Short mmCIF file of C-alpha atoms (C1' of nucleotides) in Angstrom, two decimals:
data_model
loop_
_atom_site.label_atom_id
_atom_site.label_comp_id
_atom_site.label_asym_id
_atom_site.label_seq_id
_atom_site.Cartn_x
_atom_site.Cartn_y
_atom_site.Cartn_z
CA MET A 9 16.01 -0.49 -22.58
CA VAL A 10 15.46 2.60 -24.70
CA CYS A 11 11.82 3.34 -24.13
CA ALA A 12 9.69 0.49 -25.34
CA LYS A 13 7.83 0.60 -22.03
CA PRO A 14 8.36 4.01 -20.57
CA ASP A 15 6.83 5.25 -17.38
CA THR A 16 5.77 1.87 -16.06
CA ARG A 17 5.57 3.31 -12.59
CA GLN A 18 3.49 6.24 -13.77
CA ARG A 19 1.16 3.99 -15.75
CA LEU A 20 0.52 1.99 -12.61
CA ILE A 21 -0.30 5.12 -10.65
CA ASP A 22 -2.59 6.47 -13.37
CA THR A 23 -4.41 3.17 -13.72
CA ALA A 24 -4.76 2.75 -9.97
CA GLN A 25 -6.16 6.25 -9.66
CA GLU A 26 -8.83 5.52 -12.24
CA LEU A 27 -9.81 2.09 -10.94
CA LEU A 28 -9.81 3.08 -7.28
CA TRP A 29 -11.86 6.14 -8.07
CA LYS A 30 -14.46 4.19 -9.99
CA LYS A 31 -14.61 1.19 -7.67
CA SER A 32 -12.95 0.71 -4.29
CA TYR A 33 -9.76 -0.55 -2.72
CA GLY A 34 -11.33 -3.86 -1.83
CA SER A 35 -12.83 -4.52 -5.21
CA VAL A 36 -9.80 -3.66 -7.31
CA SER A 37 -7.06 -6.26 -7.26
CA VAL A 38 -3.39 -5.90 -8.02
CA ASP A 39 -4.00 -8.12 -11.03
CA ASP A 40 -6.76 -5.80 -12.24
CA ILE A 41 -4.41 -2.85 -12.07
CA CYS A 42 -1.58 -4.71 -13.75
CA LYS A 43 -3.78 -5.93 -16.55
CA ALA A 44 -5.29 -2.50 -17.18
CA ALA A 45 -1.87 -0.85 -17.10
CA ASN A 46 -0.32 -3.60 -19.21
CA VAL A 47 2.33 -4.27 -16.62
CA ASN A 48 3.53 -7.59 -15.27
CA LYS A 49 3.05 -8.37 -11.65
CA GLY A 50 6.76 -8.67 -11.03
CA SER A 51 7.19 -5.12 -12.31
CA PHE A 52 4.44 -3.92 -10.00
CA TYR A 53 6.31 -5.20 -6.97
CA HIS A 54 9.55 -3.81 -8.32
CA PHE A 55 8.09 -0.31 -8.03
CA PHE A 56 5.75 -0.66 -5.07
CA PRO A 57 6.21 -2.77 -1.94
CA SER A 58 2.46 -3.33 -1.60
CA LYS A 59 -0.97 -2.52 -2.96
CA ALA A 60 -1.46 0.03 -0.17
CA GLU A 61 1.70 1.90 -1.16
CA LEU A 62 0.42 2.25 -4.72
CA ALA A 63 -2.85 3.61 -3.38
CA ILE A 64 -0.92 6.16 -1.35
CA ALA A 65 1.14 7.14 -4.39
CA SER A 66 -2.06 7.63 -6.36
CA MET A 67 -3.48 9.85 -3.61
CA GLU A 68 -0.37 11.99 -3.79
CA MET A 69 -0.59 12.27 -7.56
CA THR A 70 -4.24 13.25 -7.40
CA TYR A 71 -3.33 15.95 -4.92
CA GLN A 72 -0.50 17.23 -7.09
CA GLU A 73 -2.92 17.59 -10.00
CA THR A 74 -5.38 19.41 -7.78
CA LYS A 75 -2.66 21.65 -6.42
CA THR A 76 -1.97 23.11 -9.84
CA THR A 77 -5.60 24.11 -10.14
CA TYR A 78 -5.80 25.35 -6.55
CA ASP A 79 -2.85 27.65 -7.13
CA GLN A 80 -4.85 29.28 -9.90
CA ILE A 81 -8.14 29.38 -8.00
CA PHE A 82 -6.59 30.75 -4.84
CA SER A 83 -4.35 33.25 -6.57
CA ALA A 84 -3.67 36.05 -4.12
CA SER A 85 -4.39 38.55 -6.88
CA LYS A 86 -8.07 37.67 -6.77
CA GLN A 87 -10.80 38.81 -4.40
CA PRO A 88 -11.01 36.20 -1.65
CA ILE A 89 -14.73 35.73 -2.17
CA THR A 90 -14.15 35.13 -5.86
CA ARG A 91 -11.67 32.43 -4.95
CA PHE A 92 -14.33 30.47 -3.09
CA GLU A 93 -16.81 31.06 -5.86
CA ASP A 94 -14.33 29.74 -8.40
CA LEU A 95 -13.61 26.79 -6.15
CA ALA A 96 -17.27 25.82 -6.09
CA ASP A 97 -17.50 26.15 -9.86
CA TYR A 98 -14.36 24.12 -10.37
CA ILE A 99 -15.52 21.29 -8.13
CA CYS A 100 -18.84 21.06 -9.96
CA GLU A 101 -17.22 21.14 -13.38
CA ARG A 102 -14.59 18.61 -12.41
CA GLN A 103 -17.16 16.19 -11.02
CA ALA A 104 -19.26 16.57 -14.16
CA GLU A 105 -16.22 15.91 -16.33
CA ILE A 106 -15.22 12.81 -14.38
CA ALA A 107 -18.79 11.55 -14.32
CA ARG A 108 -18.88 11.86 -18.10
CA LYS A 109 -15.54 10.13 -18.50
CA TYR A 110 -16.21 7.26 -16.11
CA SER A 111 -20.00 7.09 -16.53
CA GLN A 112 -20.38 7.57 -12.80
CA VAL A 113 -20.12 10.34 -10.22
CA CYS A 114 -16.91 9.58 -8.36
CA GLY A 115 -16.65 12.12 -5.54
CA CYS A 116 -13.36 12.67 -3.78
CA PRO A 117 -11.05 9.70 -4.34
CA ALA A 118 -8.90 10.32 -1.28
CA SER A 119 -11.90 10.59 1.02
CA SER A 120 -13.62 7.48 -0.29
CA LEU A 121 -10.43 5.49 -0.01
CA SER A 122 -9.63 6.78 3.46
CA CYS A 123 -13.13 6.08 4.66
CA GLU A 124 -12.93 2.53 3.39
CA MET A 125 -9.54 1.88 4.92
CA ALA A 126 -10.16 3.76 8.18
CA GLY A 127 -8.46 1.90 10.97
CA GLN A 128 -6.86 -0.61 8.64
CA GLU A 129 -4.11 1.13 6.71
CA GLN A 130 -2.38 3.69 8.83
CA GLY A 131 -0.38 5.03 5.87
CA ILE A 132 -3.52 5.96 3.97
CA ARG A 133 -4.89 7.87 6.96
CA GLU A 134 -1.63 9.77 7.30
CA LYS A 135 -1.57 10.69 3.63
CA TYR A 136 -5.17 11.86 3.88
CA ASP A 137 -4.40 14.08 6.86
CA GLU A 138 -1.50 15.57 4.95
CA ILE A 139 -3.64 16.32 1.91
CA ILE A 140 -6.50 17.83 3.85
CA ARG A 141 -4.09 19.98 5.85
CA ARG A 142 -2.58 21.31 2.64
CA LYS A 143 -6.01 22.04 1.17
CA GLU A 144 -7.18 23.78 4.31
CA SER A 145 -4.15 26.05 4.16
CA TYR A 146 -5.54 27.49 0.92
CA TYR A 147 -8.85 28.18 2.64
CA GLU A 148 -7.12 29.70 5.65
CA SER A 149 -5.13 32.07 3.55
CA ALA A 150 -8.23 33.25 1.69
CA LEU A 151 -10.09 33.63 4.98
CA ARG A 152 -7.27 35.74 6.39
CA ASP A 153 -7.51 37.98 3.37
CA MET A 154 -11.24 38.27 3.98
CA ALA A 155 -10.62 39.17 7.60
CA ALA A 156 -8.12 41.83 6.52
CA GLU A 157 -10.76 43.37 4.30
CA GLY A 158 -13.30 43.23 7.08
CA LEU A 159 -15.47 40.75 5.20
CA ILE A 160 -15.66 38.42 8.15
CA PRO A 161 -15.80 39.47 11.79
CA ASP A 162 -12.63 40.14 13.68
CA GLY A 163 -11.74 37.32 16.01
CA THR A 164 -13.12 34.64 13.73
CA ASP A 165 -11.38 31.32 14.28
CA ILE A 166 -9.84 30.95 10.83
CA LYS A 167 -8.64 27.37 11.22
CA SER A 168 -11.99 26.27 12.48
CA VAL A 169 -13.84 27.84 9.55
CA ALA A 170 -11.35 26.36 7.08
CA HIS A 171 -12.01 22.98 8.59
CA GLU A 172 -15.75 23.48 8.30
CA ILE A 173 -15.32 24.30 4.65
CA SER A 174 -13.42 21.14 3.89
CA THR A 175 -15.91 19.07 5.90
CA PHE A 176 -18.77 20.66 4.00
CA ILE A 177 -17.19 19.91 0.64
CA LEU A 178 -16.44 16.36 1.74
CA GLY A 179 -20.08 15.76 2.64
CA GLN A 180 -21.31 17.13 -0.67
CA LEU A 181 -18.89 15.00 -2.67
CA MET A 182 -19.60 11.86 -0.70
CA LEU A 183 -23.31 12.15 -1.22
CA ALA A 184 -22.85 12.94 -4.90
CA ARG A 185 -20.87 9.72 -5.26
CA ILE A 186 -23.31 7.60 -3.28
CA GLN A 187 -26.34 8.92 -5.13
CA ASN A 188 -24.50 9.09 -8.44
CA ASP A 189 -25.97 12.53 -8.99
CA ILE A 190 -24.37 15.95 -9.07
CA ALA A 191 -27.64 17.91 -9.04
CA ALA A 192 -27.54 18.50 -5.28
CA LEU A 193 -23.86 19.43 -5.52
CA GLN A 194 -24.58 22.00 -8.20
CA ARG A 195 -27.50 23.36 -6.23
CA ASP A 196 -26.01 23.45 -2.73
CA LEU A 197 -22.24 23.79 -2.94
CA LYS A 198 -21.89 27.51 -3.59
CA PRO A 199 -24.67 28.74 -1.31
CA GLY A 200 -23.49 26.41 1.45
CA LEU A 201 -19.96 27.72 1.13
CA PHE A 202 -21.23 31.29 1.26
CA ARG A 203 -23.29 30.58 4.32
CA ILE A 204 -20.25 29.21 6.10
CA LEU A 205 -18.47 32.42 5.13
CA GLY A 206 -21.34 34.35 6.67
CA LEU A 207 -22.46 35.88 3.38
CA LYS A 208 -26.05 36.12 2.21
CA GLY A 209 -26.75 33.26 4.58
CA GLY A 210 -30.45 32.91 3.87
CA ALA A 211 -31.97 29.50 3.55
CA PRO A 212 -32.84 28.35 0.03
CA GLN A 213 -36.15 29.55 -1.33
CA LYS A 214 -38.69 27.52 -3.22
CA MET B 26 -34.84 -27.84 17.04
CA VAL B 27 -35.80 -26.40 20.41
CA CYS B 28 -33.46 -23.48 20.81
CA ALA B 29 -29.89 -24.64 21.10
CA LYS B 30 -28.98 -22.11 18.40
CA PRO B 31 -31.67 -19.50 18.34
CA ASP B 32 -31.68 -16.40 16.19
CA THR B 33 -29.05 -17.57 13.77
CA ARG B 34 -30.26 -15.05 11.25
CA GLN B 35 -30.20 -12.26 13.80
CA ARG B 36 -26.74 -13.22 15.01
CA LEU B 37 -25.49 -12.95 11.45
CA ILE B 38 -27.00 -9.50 11.06
CA ASP B 39 -25.62 -8.28 14.38
CA THR B 40 -22.16 -9.60 13.63
CA ALA B 41 -22.19 -8.17 10.11
CA GLN B 42 -23.22 -4.78 11.45
CA GLU B 43 -20.31 -4.73 13.87
CA LEU B 44 -17.66 -5.99 11.46
CA LEU B 45 -18.80 -3.84 8.54
CA TRP B 46 -18.89 -0.81 10.78
CA LYS B 47 -15.40 -1.38 12.10
CA LYS B 48 -13.82 -2.41 8.83
CA SER B 49 -15.33 -2.40 5.33
CA TYR B 50 -17.31 -4.55 2.96
CA GLY B 51 -14.22 -5.56 1.02
CA SER B 52 -12.15 -6.48 4.04
CA VAL B 53 -14.75 -8.52 5.86
CA SER B 54 -15.34 -11.94 4.36
CA VAL B 55 -18.36 -14.20 4.67
CA ASP B 56 -16.10 -16.59 6.56
CA ASP B 57 -15.15 -13.81 9.00
CA ILE B 58 -18.78 -13.11 9.71
CA CYS B 59 -19.67 -16.78 10.07
CA LYS B 60 -16.77 -17.42 12.40
CA ALA B 61 -17.56 -14.42 14.58
CA ALA B 62 -21.26 -15.29 14.67
CA ASN B 63 -20.51 -18.97 15.24
CA VAL B 64 -22.58 -19.98 12.25
CA ASN B 65 -21.71 -22.43 9.51
CA LYS B 66 -21.41 -21.23 6.00
CA GLY B 67 -24.25 -23.40 4.79
CA SER B 68 -26.52 -21.73 7.34
CA PHE B 69 -25.42 -18.33 6.14
CA TYR B 70 -26.58 -19.10 2.63
CA HIS B 71 -29.75 -20.62 3.96
CA PHE B 72 -30.76 -17.22 5.31
CA PHE B 73 -29.12 -14.86 2.82
CA PRO B 74 -28.66 -15.33 -0.91
CA SER B 75 -25.44 -13.33 -0.92
CA LYS B 76 -23.02 -11.27 1.12
CA ALA B 77 -24.56 -8.10 -0.30
CA GLU B 78 -28.02 -9.09 0.91
CA LEU B 79 -26.72 -9.52 4.44
CA ALA B 80 -25.15 -6.08 4.24
CA ILE B 81 -28.49 -4.66 3.16
CA ALA B 82 -30.26 -6.43 6.02
CA SER B 83 -27.74 -4.98 8.45
CA MET B 84 -28.37 -1.49 7.04
CA GLU B 85 -32.06 -1.91 7.64
CA MET B 86 -31.52 -3.11 11.19
CA THR B 87 -29.25 -0.19 11.94
CA TYR B 88 -31.93 2.13 10.66
CA GLN B 89 -34.62 0.46 12.75
CA GLU B 90 -32.52 1.00 15.86
CA THR B 91 -31.98 4.62 14.92
CA LYS B 92 -35.66 5.09 14.19
CA THR B 93 -36.60 4.32 17.79
CA THR B 94 -34.28 7.08 18.97
CA TYR B 95 -35.38 9.48 16.24
CA ASP B 96 -39.00 9.07 17.27
CA GLN B 97 -38.01 10.32 20.73
CA ILE B 98 -35.75 13.09 19.50
CA PHE B 99 -38.23 14.39 16.96
CA SER B 100 -41.25 14.09 19.22
CA ALA B 101 -43.83 16.61 18.02
CA SER B 102 -44.34 17.68 21.62
CA LYS B 103 -40.92 19.32 21.69
CA GLN B 104 -39.81 22.69 20.39
CA PRO B 105 -38.45 22.10 16.86
CA ILE B 106 -35.17 23.79 17.68
CA THR B 107 -34.77 21.56 20.70
CA ARG B 108 -35.22 18.55 18.45
CA PHE B 109 -32.22 19.53 16.35
CA GLU B 110 -30.24 20.33 19.44
CA ASP B 111 -31.03 16.91 20.87
CA LEU B 112 -30.16 15.32 17.54
CA ALA B 113 -26.70 16.87 17.62
CA ASP B 114 -26.18 15.73 21.21
CA TYR B 115 -27.37 12.24 20.41
CA ILE B 116 -25.08 11.86 17.41
CA CYS B 117 -22.06 12.97 19.44
CA GLU B 118 -22.88 10.69 22.34
CA ARG B 119 -23.59 7.75 20.10
CA GLN B 120 -20.33 8.16 18.23
CA ALA B 121 -18.45 8.42 21.51
CA GLU B 122 -20.13 5.28 22.79
CA ILE B 123 -19.35 3.29 19.64
CA ALA B 124 -15.78 4.59 19.60
CA ARG B 125 -15.35 3.35 23.14
CA LYS B 126 -16.89 -0.01 22.33
CA TYR B 127 -14.98 -0.64 19.11
CA SER B 128 -11.84 1.35 19.95
CA GLN B 129 -12.36 3.39 16.83
CA VAL B 130 -14.60 6.19 15.57
CA CYS B 131 -16.94 4.48 13.13
CA GLY B 132 -19.06 7.22 11.57
CA CYS B 133 -22.23 6.33 9.73
CA PRO B 134 -22.20 2.66 8.71
CA ALA B 135 -24.71 3.03 5.89
CA SER B 136 -22.83 5.94 4.34
CA SER B 137 -19.42 4.29 4.52
CA LEU B 138 -20.79 1.10 3.02
CA SER B 139 -22.68 2.92 0.28
CA CYS B 140 -19.67 5.02 -0.59
CA GLU B 141 -17.51 1.93 -0.89
CA MET B 142 -20.01 0.06 -3.02
CA ALA B 143 -21.12 3.03 -5.12
CA GLY B 144 -21.74 1.86 -8.64
CA GLN B 145 -21.17 -1.78 -7.78
CA GLU B 146 -24.10 -2.99 -5.71
CA GLN B 147 -27.31 -1.39 -6.84
CA GLY B 148 -29.27 -2.87 -3.91
CA ILE B 149 -27.08 -1.10 -1.37
CA ARG B 150 -27.57 2.23 -3.11
CA GLU B 151 -31.32 1.75 -3.12
CA LYS B 152 -31.39 0.87 0.57
CA TYR B 153 -29.29 3.93 1.31
CA ASP B 154 -31.65 6.20 -0.60
CA GLU B 155 -34.56 4.75 1.31
CA ILE B 156 -32.88 5.33 4.66
CA ILE B 157 -31.81 8.85 3.92
CA ARG B 158 -35.29 9.70 2.64
CA ARG B 159 -36.81 8.43 5.87
CA LYS B 160 -34.33 10.40 7.97
CA GLU B 161 -34.90 13.57 5.99
CA SER B 162 -38.63 13.26 6.59
CA TYR B 163 -37.93 13.81 10.30
CA TYR B 164 -35.98 16.96 9.48
CA GLU B 165 -38.67 18.18 7.12
CA SER B 166 -41.37 17.79 9.70
CA ALA B 167 -39.37 19.72 12.29
CA LEU B 168 -38.60 22.41 9.72
CA ARG B 169 -42.28 22.76 8.88
CA ASP B 170 -43.00 23.27 12.56
CA MET B 171 -40.32 25.93 12.64
CA ALA B 172 -41.85 27.63 9.63
CA ALA B 173 -45.27 27.55 11.31
CA GLU B 174 -43.79 29.33 14.32
CA GLY B 175 -42.10 31.86 12.08
CA LEU B 176 -38.64 30.68 13.12
CA ILE B 177 -37.51 30.35 9.54
CA PRO B 178 -38.53 32.62 6.67
CA ASP B 179 -41.70 31.97 4.79
CA GLY B 180 -41.04 30.39 1.42
CA THR B 181 -38.03 28.43 2.62
CA ASP B 182 -37.49 25.30 0.55
CA ILE B 183 -38.02 22.75 3.31
CA LYS B 184 -36.89 19.71 1.36
CA SER B 185 -33.73 21.44 0.25
CA VAL B 186 -32.83 22.49 3.78
CA ALA B 187 -33.55 18.97 5.10
CA HIS B 188 -31.22 17.63 2.47
CA GLU B 189 -28.54 20.10 3.45
CA ILE B 190 -28.84 18.95 7.03
CA SER B 191 -28.35 15.31 6.18
CA THR B 192 -25.43 16.17 3.89
CA PHE B 193 -23.86 18.22 6.63
CA ILE B 194 -24.19 15.42 9.17
CA LEU B 195 -22.81 12.95 6.63
CA GLY B 196 -19.70 15.07 6.09
CA GLN B 197 -19.08 15.44 9.81
CA LEU B 198 -19.44 11.71 10.43
CA MET B 199 -17.27 10.74 7.48
CA LEU B 200 -14.44 12.97 8.60
CA ALA B 201 -14.77 11.75 12.18
CA ARG B 202 -14.34 8.20 10.93
CA ILE B 203 -11.43 8.99 8.64
CA GLN B 204 -9.57 10.98 11.26
CA ASN B 205 -10.65 8.66 14.07
CA ASP B 206 -11.46 11.71 16.15
CA ILE B 207 -14.76 13.10 17.38
CA ALA B 208 -13.37 16.41 18.60
CA ALA B 209 -14.34 18.26 15.42
CA LEU B 210 -17.76 16.62 15.50
CA GLN B 211 -18.35 17.76 19.05
CA ARG B 212 -17.14 21.24 18.20
CA ASP B 213 -18.86 21.81 14.86
CA LEU B 214 -22.00 19.70 14.66
CA LYS B 215 -24.41 21.80 16.69
CA PRO B 216 -23.28 25.25 15.51
CA GLY B 217 -23.22 24.01 11.92
CA LEU B 218 -26.72 22.68 12.23
CA PHE B 219 -27.87 25.96 13.71
CA ARG B 220 -26.26 27.93 10.95
CA ILE B 221 -28.10 25.86 8.36
CA LEU B 222 -31.28 26.65 10.27
CA GLY B 223 -30.38 30.32 10.04
CA LEU B 224 -29.98 30.75 13.80
CA LYS B 225 -27.11 32.64 15.43
CA GLY B 226 -25.24 31.97 12.27
CA GLY B 227 -22.01 33.68 13.28
CA ALA B 228 -18.69 32.13 12.43
CA PRO B 229 -16.82 30.46 15.29
CA GLN B 230 -14.73 32.75 17.46
CA LYS B 231 -11.24 32.12 18.68
"C1'" DA C 28 34.49 -6.78 -23.16
"C1'" DC C 29 33.21 -6.75 -18.64
"C1'" DG C 30 30.21 -6.58 -14.70
"C1'" DC C 31 26.68 -3.74 -12.72
"C1'" DC C 32 22.31 -1.96 -12.34
"C1'" DT C 33 17.54 -1.33 -13.48
"C1'" DC C 34 13.73 -3.28 -15.02
"C1'" DT C 35 10.83 -7.20 -17.29
"C1'" DT C 36 9.08 -11.66 -17.64
"C1'" DT C 37 6.82 -15.76 -16.25
"C1'" DA C 38 5.67 -19.11 -13.35
"C1'" DC C 39 4.50 -19.97 -8.84
"C1'" DT C 40 2.93 -19.98 -3.76
"C1'" DG C 41 -0.42 -20.92 -0.12
"C1'" DA C 42 -4.28 -18.64 1.55
"C1'" DT C 43 -8.62 -17.05 0.99
"C1'" DC C 44 -12.57 -15.63 -1.72
"C1'" DG C 45 -17.95 -16.10 -2.48
"C1'" DG C 46 -20.83 -19.61 -3.10
"C1'" DT C 47 -22.62 -24.75 -3.57
"C1'" DC C 48 -23.93 -29.22 -2.25
"C1'" DA C 49 -25.78 -33.21 -0.18
"C1'" DA C 50 -26.37 -35.55 3.79
"C1'" DG C 51 -28.17 -35.19 8.39
"C1'" DT C 52 -31.16 -33.70 12.48
"C1'" DA C 53 -35.14 -32.60 14.77
"C1'" DA C 54 -39.63 -30.62 15.45
"C1'" DT C 55 -44.27 -30.32 13.03
"C1'" DT C 56 -47.87 -31.78 10.18
"C1'" DT C 57 -50.65 -35.32 8.24
"C1'" DA D 24 -45.63 -43.50 11.82
"C1'" DA D 25 -44.61 -41.41 7.70
"C1'" DA D 26 -43.83 -37.29 5.25
"C1'" DT D 27 -42.79 -32.53 5.37
"C1'" DT D 28 -40.50 -28.56 6.73
"C1'" DA D 29 -36.74 -25.73 8.62
"C1'" DC D 30 -32.43 -25.61 9.67
"C1'" DT D 31 -27.40 -27.38 10.45
"C1'" DT D 32 -23.20 -29.37 9.20
"C1'" DG D 33 -18.81 -29.55 6.99
"C1'" DA D 34 -16.73 -30.79 2.97
"C1'" DC D 35 -16.07 -28.98 -1.37
"C1'" DC D 36 -15.65 -25.91 -5.76
"C1'" DG D 37 -12.95 -23.14 -9.09
"C1'" DA D 38 -11.45 -18.53 -9.05
"C1'" DT D 39 -8.91 -15.17 -7.27
"C1'" DC D 40 -6.13 -12.95 -3.73
"C1'" DA D 41 -1.52 -10.39 -2.40
"C1'" DG D 42 2.86 -11.30 -2.81
"C1'" DT D 43 7.50 -14.04 -4.30
"C1'" DA D 44 11.29 -16.20 -6.92
"C1'" DA D 45 14.45 -16.51 -10.27
"C1'" DA D 46 16.08 -16.04 -14.57
"C1'" DG D 47 16.87 -12.84 -18.16
"C1'" DA D 48 17.21 -8.48 -21.12
"C1'" DG D 49 19.17 -4.18 -22.14
"C1'" DG D 50 21.82 0.12 -21.19
"C1'" DC D 51 25.97 2.04 -19.13
"C1'" DG D 52 30.40 3.10 -17.02
"C1'" DT D 53 34.85 1.23 -16.99
#
DNA sequence: ACGCCTCTTTACTGATCGGTCAAGTAATTT
DNA sequence: AAATTACTTGACCGATCAGTAAAGAGGCGT
């Protein structure tokens, strides 16, 4: 079949990622995805056993894209504090870019999807846990480097702090999506992160 | 019609609240709600012009229930710090109670719903903004009392801190829902709140 | 040239979706 | 007692839902 229609599977994943990010699992149909990806329904079910499985595949792809960036941001050659600073900048820039592209602040696709499907699609929950565990391992490693440099107190519970960081970011992204506004994100993300790290923890000034 | 079927409207709201909390807007149909509330579809559309309007009504009712509790928790007769402490306890207890009742951690119904419908149902977004503004006004008032007692630095941006508090709580509740686990909530909510307030802001110890 | 395998195409299923409609019932107003 | 009002009832609408079936097209190893 040469390559008249290459990457059908990938086109489905890309399209699903975009539509699910903009809207929601419940309000995007398999037909919507097929139409937007220019794929027939039969082909869809050749590649994916169900709509939920495509959603899971799109979560994985989104993570893989993020991973590439995270490997840069959390490069061990950088100061650990700089890594978190760069993370905050990246998140803000990325959200701004997506908001421009899709005319809407979209937040974290995996979190929105998992929240919607909580208690309904076990597979989505499992994929989410996997992704958040992998992300937290970046934070943990940076935190350990901070501890080694004496930047955070000895005996700090690294895993617990890493988890607080991901929870904090989740909250910021969720609210940005709901309010369709990244102003609060841009204002609060970096200082909030720093306060969790125990650095210049003062409350915001007028 | 005497009262063979009283409170049809209220039964619809109560049922919608429960089903939307447990599942999601997209996976709960008008028929589901009608069946569970033992109401005919025609009656549904006598009281509500659309599914979305019922969802909005259920958001408002949930807030009204919360408001009663908030008025106790944020009683001006209490120490402001105690108010936040009681808030954290209340949230944990409430989530535990709901999780028991529905066999699932449910998080914040308004936030989950608003996240799902972001950019699709303007009315839901507006109701969410209204609710979060009202909640933040409780935090602001307590923060002002703290400032008056010199518990937080002069010149602190009260509104910004109040917003950080609600964002923080949102993140904790979202993750609790997604992971169907309130352990992290019980562990992190109070210390996180205190750190935002600038009190014993140390990182968690092992 | 053959069959095999991967993928595409199209038509189709039965269920369910949000929402409408018109007739009916019963208390209240006039 | 008639008209009005508030609500109920259940059938009904066309559209859409996730998923299936079956036939075919094209490349590939033999």
